[in-house]
XYZ file of C-alpha atoms in Angstrom:
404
model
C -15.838 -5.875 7.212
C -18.379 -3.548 9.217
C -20.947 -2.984 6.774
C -22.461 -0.551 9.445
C -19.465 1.445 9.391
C -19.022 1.356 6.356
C -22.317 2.454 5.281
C -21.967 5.381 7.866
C -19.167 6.609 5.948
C -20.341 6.564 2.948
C -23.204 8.579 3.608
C -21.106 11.394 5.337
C -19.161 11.419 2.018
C -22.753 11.478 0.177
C -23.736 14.374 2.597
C -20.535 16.846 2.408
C -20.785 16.210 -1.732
C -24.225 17.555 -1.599
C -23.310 20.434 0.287
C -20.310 21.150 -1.503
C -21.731 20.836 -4.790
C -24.758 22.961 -4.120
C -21.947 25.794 -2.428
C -20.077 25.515 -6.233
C -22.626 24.925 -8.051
C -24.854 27.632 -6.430
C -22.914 29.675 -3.701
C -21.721 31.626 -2.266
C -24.685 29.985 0.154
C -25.142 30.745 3.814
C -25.587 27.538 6.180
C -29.238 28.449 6.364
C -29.567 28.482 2.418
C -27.769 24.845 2.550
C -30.098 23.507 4.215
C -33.091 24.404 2.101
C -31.257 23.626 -0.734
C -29.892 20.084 0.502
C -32.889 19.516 2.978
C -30.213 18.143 5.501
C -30.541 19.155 9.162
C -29.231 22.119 10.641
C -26.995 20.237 12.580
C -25.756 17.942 10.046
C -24.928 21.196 7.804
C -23.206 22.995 10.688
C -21.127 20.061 11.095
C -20.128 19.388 7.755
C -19.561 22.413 6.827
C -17.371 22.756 10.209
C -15.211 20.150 8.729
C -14.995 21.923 5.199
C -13.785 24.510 6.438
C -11.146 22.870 8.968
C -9.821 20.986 6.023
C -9.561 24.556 3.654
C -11.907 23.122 0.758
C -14.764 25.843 2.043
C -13.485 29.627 3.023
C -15.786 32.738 4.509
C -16.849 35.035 1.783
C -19.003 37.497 3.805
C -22.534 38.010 5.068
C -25.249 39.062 4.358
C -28.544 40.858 6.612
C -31.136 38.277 7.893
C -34.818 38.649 8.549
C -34.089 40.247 12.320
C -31.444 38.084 13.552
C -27.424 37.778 13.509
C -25.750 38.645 9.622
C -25.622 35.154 7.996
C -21.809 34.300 7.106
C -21.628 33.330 3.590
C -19.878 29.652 2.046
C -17.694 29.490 -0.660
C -15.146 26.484 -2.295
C -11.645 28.238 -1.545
C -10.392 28.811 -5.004
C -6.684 28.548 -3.837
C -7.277 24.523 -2.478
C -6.448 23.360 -5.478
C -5.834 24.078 -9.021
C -6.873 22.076 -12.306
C -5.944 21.520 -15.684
C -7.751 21.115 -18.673
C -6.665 20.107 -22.263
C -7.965 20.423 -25.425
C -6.366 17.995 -28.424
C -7.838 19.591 -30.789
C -6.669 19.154 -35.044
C -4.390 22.531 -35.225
C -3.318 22.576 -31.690
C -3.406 21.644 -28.233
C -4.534 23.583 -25.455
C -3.370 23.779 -22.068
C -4.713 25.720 -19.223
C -4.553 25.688 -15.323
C -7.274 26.915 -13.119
C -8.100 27.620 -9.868
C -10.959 26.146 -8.428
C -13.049 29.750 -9.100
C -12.530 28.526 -12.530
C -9.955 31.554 -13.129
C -7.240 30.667 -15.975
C -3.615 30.888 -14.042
C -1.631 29.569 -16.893
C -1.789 29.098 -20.516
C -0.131 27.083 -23.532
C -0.480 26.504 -27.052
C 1.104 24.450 -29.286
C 0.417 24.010 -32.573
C -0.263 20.555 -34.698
C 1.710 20.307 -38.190
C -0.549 17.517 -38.921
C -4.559 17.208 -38.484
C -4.203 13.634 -38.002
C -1.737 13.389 -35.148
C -0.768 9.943 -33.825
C -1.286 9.394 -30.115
C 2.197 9.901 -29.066
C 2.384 13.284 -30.354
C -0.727 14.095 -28.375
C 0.594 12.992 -25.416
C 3.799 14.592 -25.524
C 1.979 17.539 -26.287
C -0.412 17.766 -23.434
C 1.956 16.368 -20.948
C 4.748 18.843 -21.905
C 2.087 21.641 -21.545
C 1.231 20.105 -18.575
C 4.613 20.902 -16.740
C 4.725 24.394 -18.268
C 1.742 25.890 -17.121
C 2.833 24.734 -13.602
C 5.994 25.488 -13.650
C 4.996 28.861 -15.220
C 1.836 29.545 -12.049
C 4.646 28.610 -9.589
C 2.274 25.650 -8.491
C 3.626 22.577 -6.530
C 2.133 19.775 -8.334
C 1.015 18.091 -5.567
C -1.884 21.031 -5.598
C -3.099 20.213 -8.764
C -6.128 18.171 -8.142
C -6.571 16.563 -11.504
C -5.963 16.868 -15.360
C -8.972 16.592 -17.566
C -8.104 15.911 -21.493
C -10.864 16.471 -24.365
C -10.340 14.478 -27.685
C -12.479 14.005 -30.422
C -14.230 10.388 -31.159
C -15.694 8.294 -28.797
C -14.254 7.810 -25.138
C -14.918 4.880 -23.257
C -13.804 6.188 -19.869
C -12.492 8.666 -18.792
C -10.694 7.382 -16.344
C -8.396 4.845 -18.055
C -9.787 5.705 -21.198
C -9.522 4.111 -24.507
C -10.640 6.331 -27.491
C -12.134 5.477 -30.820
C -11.437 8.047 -33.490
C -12.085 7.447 -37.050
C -11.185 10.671 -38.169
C -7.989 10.937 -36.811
C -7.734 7.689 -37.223
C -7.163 6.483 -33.630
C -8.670 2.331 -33.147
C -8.755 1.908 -29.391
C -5.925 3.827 -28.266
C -5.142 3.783 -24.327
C -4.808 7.357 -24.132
C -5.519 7.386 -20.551
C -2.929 5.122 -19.889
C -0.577 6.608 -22.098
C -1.164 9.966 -20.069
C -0.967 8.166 -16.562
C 2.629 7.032 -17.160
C 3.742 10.516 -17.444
C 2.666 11.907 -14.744
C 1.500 11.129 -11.217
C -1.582 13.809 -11.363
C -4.928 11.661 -11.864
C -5.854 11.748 -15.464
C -9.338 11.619 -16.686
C -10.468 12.187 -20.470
C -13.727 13.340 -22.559
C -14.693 13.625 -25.932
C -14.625 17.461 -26.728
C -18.170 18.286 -27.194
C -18.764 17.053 -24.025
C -16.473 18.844 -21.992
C -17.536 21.849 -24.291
C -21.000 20.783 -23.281
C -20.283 20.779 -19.228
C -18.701 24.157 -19.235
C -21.377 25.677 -21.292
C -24.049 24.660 -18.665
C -22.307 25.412 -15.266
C -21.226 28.974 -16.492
C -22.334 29.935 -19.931
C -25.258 30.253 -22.365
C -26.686 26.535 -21.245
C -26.644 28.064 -17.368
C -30.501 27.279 -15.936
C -31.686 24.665 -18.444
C -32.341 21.298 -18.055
C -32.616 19.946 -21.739
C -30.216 21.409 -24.257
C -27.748 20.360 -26.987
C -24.784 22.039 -26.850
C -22.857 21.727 -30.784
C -19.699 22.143 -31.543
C -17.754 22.888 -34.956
C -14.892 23.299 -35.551
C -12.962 21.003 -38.040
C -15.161 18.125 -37.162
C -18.380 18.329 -35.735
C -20.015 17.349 -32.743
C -23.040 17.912 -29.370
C -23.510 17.348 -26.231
C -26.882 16.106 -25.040
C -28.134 17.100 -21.759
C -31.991 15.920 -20.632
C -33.451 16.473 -17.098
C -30.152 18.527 -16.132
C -28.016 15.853 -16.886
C -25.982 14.493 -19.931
C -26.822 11.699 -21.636
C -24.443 9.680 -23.391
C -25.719 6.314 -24.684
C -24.972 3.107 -23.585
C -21.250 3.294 -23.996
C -21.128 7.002 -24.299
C -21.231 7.902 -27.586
C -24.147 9.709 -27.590
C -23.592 13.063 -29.402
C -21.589 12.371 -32.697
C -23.754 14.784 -34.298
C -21.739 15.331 -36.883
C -22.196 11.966 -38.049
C -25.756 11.407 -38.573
C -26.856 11.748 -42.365
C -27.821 14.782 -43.690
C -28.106 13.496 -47.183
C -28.065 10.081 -48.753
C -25.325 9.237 -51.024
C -23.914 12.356 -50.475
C -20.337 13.729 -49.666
C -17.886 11.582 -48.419
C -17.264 12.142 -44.816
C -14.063 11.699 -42.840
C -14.951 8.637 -41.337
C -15.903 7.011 -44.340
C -19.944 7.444 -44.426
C -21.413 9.547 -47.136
C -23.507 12.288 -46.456
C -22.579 13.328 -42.807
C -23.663 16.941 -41.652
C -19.705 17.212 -40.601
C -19.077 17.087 -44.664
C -20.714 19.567 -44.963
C -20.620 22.157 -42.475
C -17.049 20.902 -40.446
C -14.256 23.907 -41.006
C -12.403 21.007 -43.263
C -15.131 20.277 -45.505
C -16.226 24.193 -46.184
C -13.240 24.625 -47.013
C -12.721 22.020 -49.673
C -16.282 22.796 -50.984
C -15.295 26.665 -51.418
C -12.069 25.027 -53.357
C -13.919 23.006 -55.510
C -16.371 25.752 -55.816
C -13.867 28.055 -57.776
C -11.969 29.426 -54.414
C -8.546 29.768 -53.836
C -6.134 27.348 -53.120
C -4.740 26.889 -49.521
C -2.431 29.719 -48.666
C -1.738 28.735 -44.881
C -2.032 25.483 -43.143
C -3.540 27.479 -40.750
C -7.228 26.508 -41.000
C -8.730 28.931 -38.889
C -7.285 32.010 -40.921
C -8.179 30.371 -43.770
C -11.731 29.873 -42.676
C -11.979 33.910 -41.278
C -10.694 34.797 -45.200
C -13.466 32.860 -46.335
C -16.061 34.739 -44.494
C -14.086 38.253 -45.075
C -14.744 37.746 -48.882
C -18.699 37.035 -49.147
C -18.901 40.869 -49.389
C -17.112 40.688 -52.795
C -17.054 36.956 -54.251
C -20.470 35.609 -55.359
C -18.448 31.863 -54.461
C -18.014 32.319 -50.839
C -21.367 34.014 -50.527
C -22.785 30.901 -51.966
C -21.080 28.429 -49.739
C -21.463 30.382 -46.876
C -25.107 30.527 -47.267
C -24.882 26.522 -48.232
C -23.316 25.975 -45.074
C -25.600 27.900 -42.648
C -28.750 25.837 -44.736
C -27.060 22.696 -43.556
C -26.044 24.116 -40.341
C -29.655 24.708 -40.172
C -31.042 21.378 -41.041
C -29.041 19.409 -38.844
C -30.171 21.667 -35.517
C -33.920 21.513 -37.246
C -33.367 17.263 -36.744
C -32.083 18.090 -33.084
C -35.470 20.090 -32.247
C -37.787 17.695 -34.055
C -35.806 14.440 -31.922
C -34.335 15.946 -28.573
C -37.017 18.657 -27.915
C -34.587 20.847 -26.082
C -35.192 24.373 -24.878
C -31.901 25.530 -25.757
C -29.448 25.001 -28.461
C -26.214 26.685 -28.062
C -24.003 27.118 -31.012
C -19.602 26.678 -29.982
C -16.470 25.380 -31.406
C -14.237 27.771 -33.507
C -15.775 27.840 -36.558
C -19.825 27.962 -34.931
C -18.627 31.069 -32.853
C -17.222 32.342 -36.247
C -20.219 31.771 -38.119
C -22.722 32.324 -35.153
C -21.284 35.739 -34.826
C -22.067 36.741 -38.442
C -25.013 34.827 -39.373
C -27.093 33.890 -36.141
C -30.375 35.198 -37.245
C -30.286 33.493 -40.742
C -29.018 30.258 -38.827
C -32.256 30.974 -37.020
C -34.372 31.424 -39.934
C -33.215 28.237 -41.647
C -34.026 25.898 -38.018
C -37.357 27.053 -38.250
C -37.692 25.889 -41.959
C -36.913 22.976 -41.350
C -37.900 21.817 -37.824
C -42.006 21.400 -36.314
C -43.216 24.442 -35.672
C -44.386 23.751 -32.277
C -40.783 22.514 -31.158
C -39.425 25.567 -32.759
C -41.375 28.113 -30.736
C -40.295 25.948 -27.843
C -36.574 26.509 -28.296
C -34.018 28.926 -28.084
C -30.496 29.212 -30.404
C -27.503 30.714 -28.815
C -23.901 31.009 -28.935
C -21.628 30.246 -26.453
C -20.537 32.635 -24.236
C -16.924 31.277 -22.832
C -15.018 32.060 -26.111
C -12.418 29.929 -27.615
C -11.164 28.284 -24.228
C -14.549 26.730 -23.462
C -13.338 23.232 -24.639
C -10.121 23.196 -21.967
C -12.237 25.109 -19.430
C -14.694 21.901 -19.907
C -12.687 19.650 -19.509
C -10.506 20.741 -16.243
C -14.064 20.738 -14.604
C -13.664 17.051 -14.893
C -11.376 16.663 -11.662
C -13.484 19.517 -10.222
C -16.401 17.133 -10.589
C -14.640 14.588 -8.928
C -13.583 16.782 -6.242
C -17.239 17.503 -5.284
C -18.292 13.537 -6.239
C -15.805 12.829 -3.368
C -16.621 15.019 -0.896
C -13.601 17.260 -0.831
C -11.516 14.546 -0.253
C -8.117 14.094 -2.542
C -4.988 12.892 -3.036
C -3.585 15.012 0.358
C -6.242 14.157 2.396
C -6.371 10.124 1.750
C -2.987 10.203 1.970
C -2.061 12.028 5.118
């Protein structure tokens, strides 16, 4: 082997990932603002870039006046290279969406789960058949789409080849990235949900510009993505971030997965719910567990019950960001999932009010509580920027390129 060789190529790969990442991450850039921003020479840029655009990752996307000289041409990642997909396996459905590499949704499909427990083949089927849909419905050739990114819930050991670890749904080490892989020839990688949720949120939502957050999610279950220094952090085998699984009160409520007292039995969709039940609510009228939740929150206005829960729920909500602030420290908390947008939306400023009677005050004033901002798709949208990620990891090199 030529070590010298191969040590030159791998830092040309190191050097066009920089640039391309800082042109998605931060463009459209001129070749001038690359520079600054990657602190390569103006040579190496010029050349790199050269190449980017020869291949058709990078396109032109204007100018803009300089200080006296020649209008500097602005850089952009083409958004027609490639397209993505992202998936979210979520308890009452499964998501599907393509993108283009601008992040805009092409295609969409939803399909809904009968069961909140489904077994792994049914998850599968259901992702890979909305896989072919939304690109037979874009009018895509597959061999364009760069990569399909899955989020699950429990703990992935991955993503690529993944195996996942989900009490709740009560998945022990299932293969799903294999089981994915033999269905399709596209490059599979998979997440847990609150990451993906997570990565979205802080390349282009509410978590945009920080560099130590906690993104939350709840929906049915409950879970956060930890990000310190700009980057995630995910534990040793990366579970970092069940959240929703750290005790909230001893000997309390059974949770899901077993545990008593987990803040996801008490503030997850599921476990409202069933508290508002045994509370003196009404029985289930839908299996739908979303409409059941927004009925919930259309009748605190006239039932002293869901008042009270409600208010229970945002205390706990509360209490479990007020142990994020006193552990992580972060300067932003941003509230997403279904049911946080749902409750966020209504009830932000008492969620508020109950983190700061809880938490330090200092960390408190430190911090700021949002909601997310990309809506009800942020989970999928997360998790097709997996294969974007590897896309700028590599250079702009994929599957056409190495192959040609």
């Amino acid at each position: 082997m030529d070590v010298r060789r191969t040590t030159v190529r791998d830092m040309r790969r190191s050097n066009r990932s920089v640039i391309l990442t800082s042109i998605y991450r931060h463009g459209p850039l001129s070749r001038y603002e690359l520079g600054r921003e990657t602190s390569l020479s103006a040579a190496s840029v010029s050349n790199l870039v050269g190449e980017l655009l020869d291949e058709g990752v990078v396109e032109e996307a204007g100018s803009v006046e300089s200080d006296g000289g020649r209008p500097r041409v602005l850089l952009r990642v083409a958004p027609t290279f490639g397209y993505v997909v992202g998936a979210e396996v979520g308890e009452t459905r499964v998501r599907v969406e393509l993108f283009d590499l601008a992040m805009n949704v092409v295609a969409t499909v939803v399909s809904p789960i009968e069961t909140p427990k489904p077994a792994p083949e049914l998850a599968v089927r259901s992702v890979l058949q909305g896989l072919d849909e939304v690109i037979a419905g874009a009018g895509v050739a597959k061999e364009r789409v760069l990569g399909l990114g899955v989020a699950v819930a429990g703990v992935v050991e991955g993503p690529a080849d993944a195996v996942v670890h989900a009490q709740t749904l009560g998945w022990d080490g299932v293969p799903l990235g294999a089981m994915l892989a033999a269905g399709t020839e596209i490059p599979i990688q998979v997440d847990n949900g609150a990451n993906t949720l997570g990565q979205a949120e802080m390349w282009f939502g509410a978590g945009r510009g920080a560099t130590d957050a906690v993104v939350a999610l709840v929906g049915s279950g409950v879970g956060a993505a930890l990000v310190t220094g700009g980057t995630s952090y995910r534990g040793t085998r990366s579970s970092a971030g069940e959240w929703g699984h750290t005790t909230i009160m001893y000997g309390g409520r059974q949770c899901r997965c077993g545990a008593l007292g987990c803040l996801e039995a008490y503030v997850g969709a599921e476990a409202v719910l069933e508290r508002y039940r045994e509370a003196g609510g009404p029985s289930a009228a839908t299996d739908d567990e979303e409409a059941e939740f927004v009925a919930l929150l259309a009748a605190v206005g006239t039932s002293e019950v869901a008042a009270k829960v409600v208010e229970d729920t945002i205390g706990y909500l509360g209490a479990g960001f007020a142990n994020l602030v006193n552990l992580v420290n972060p300067e932003r908390i941003v509230l997403g999932g279904w049911a946080g947008l749902l409750l966020g939306e209504r009830y932000l400023p008492q969620l508020r009010e109950a983190v700061g009677r809880h938490a330090l005050r200092r960390p408190y004033a430190q911090v700021a509580i949002e909601l997310c901002e990309l809506g009800s798709d942020a989970v999928a949208r997360g998790a097709a920027t997996l294969p974007v990620l590897r896309l700028l990891r590599e250079g702009g090199v994929t599957r056409k390129l190495t192959t040609s």
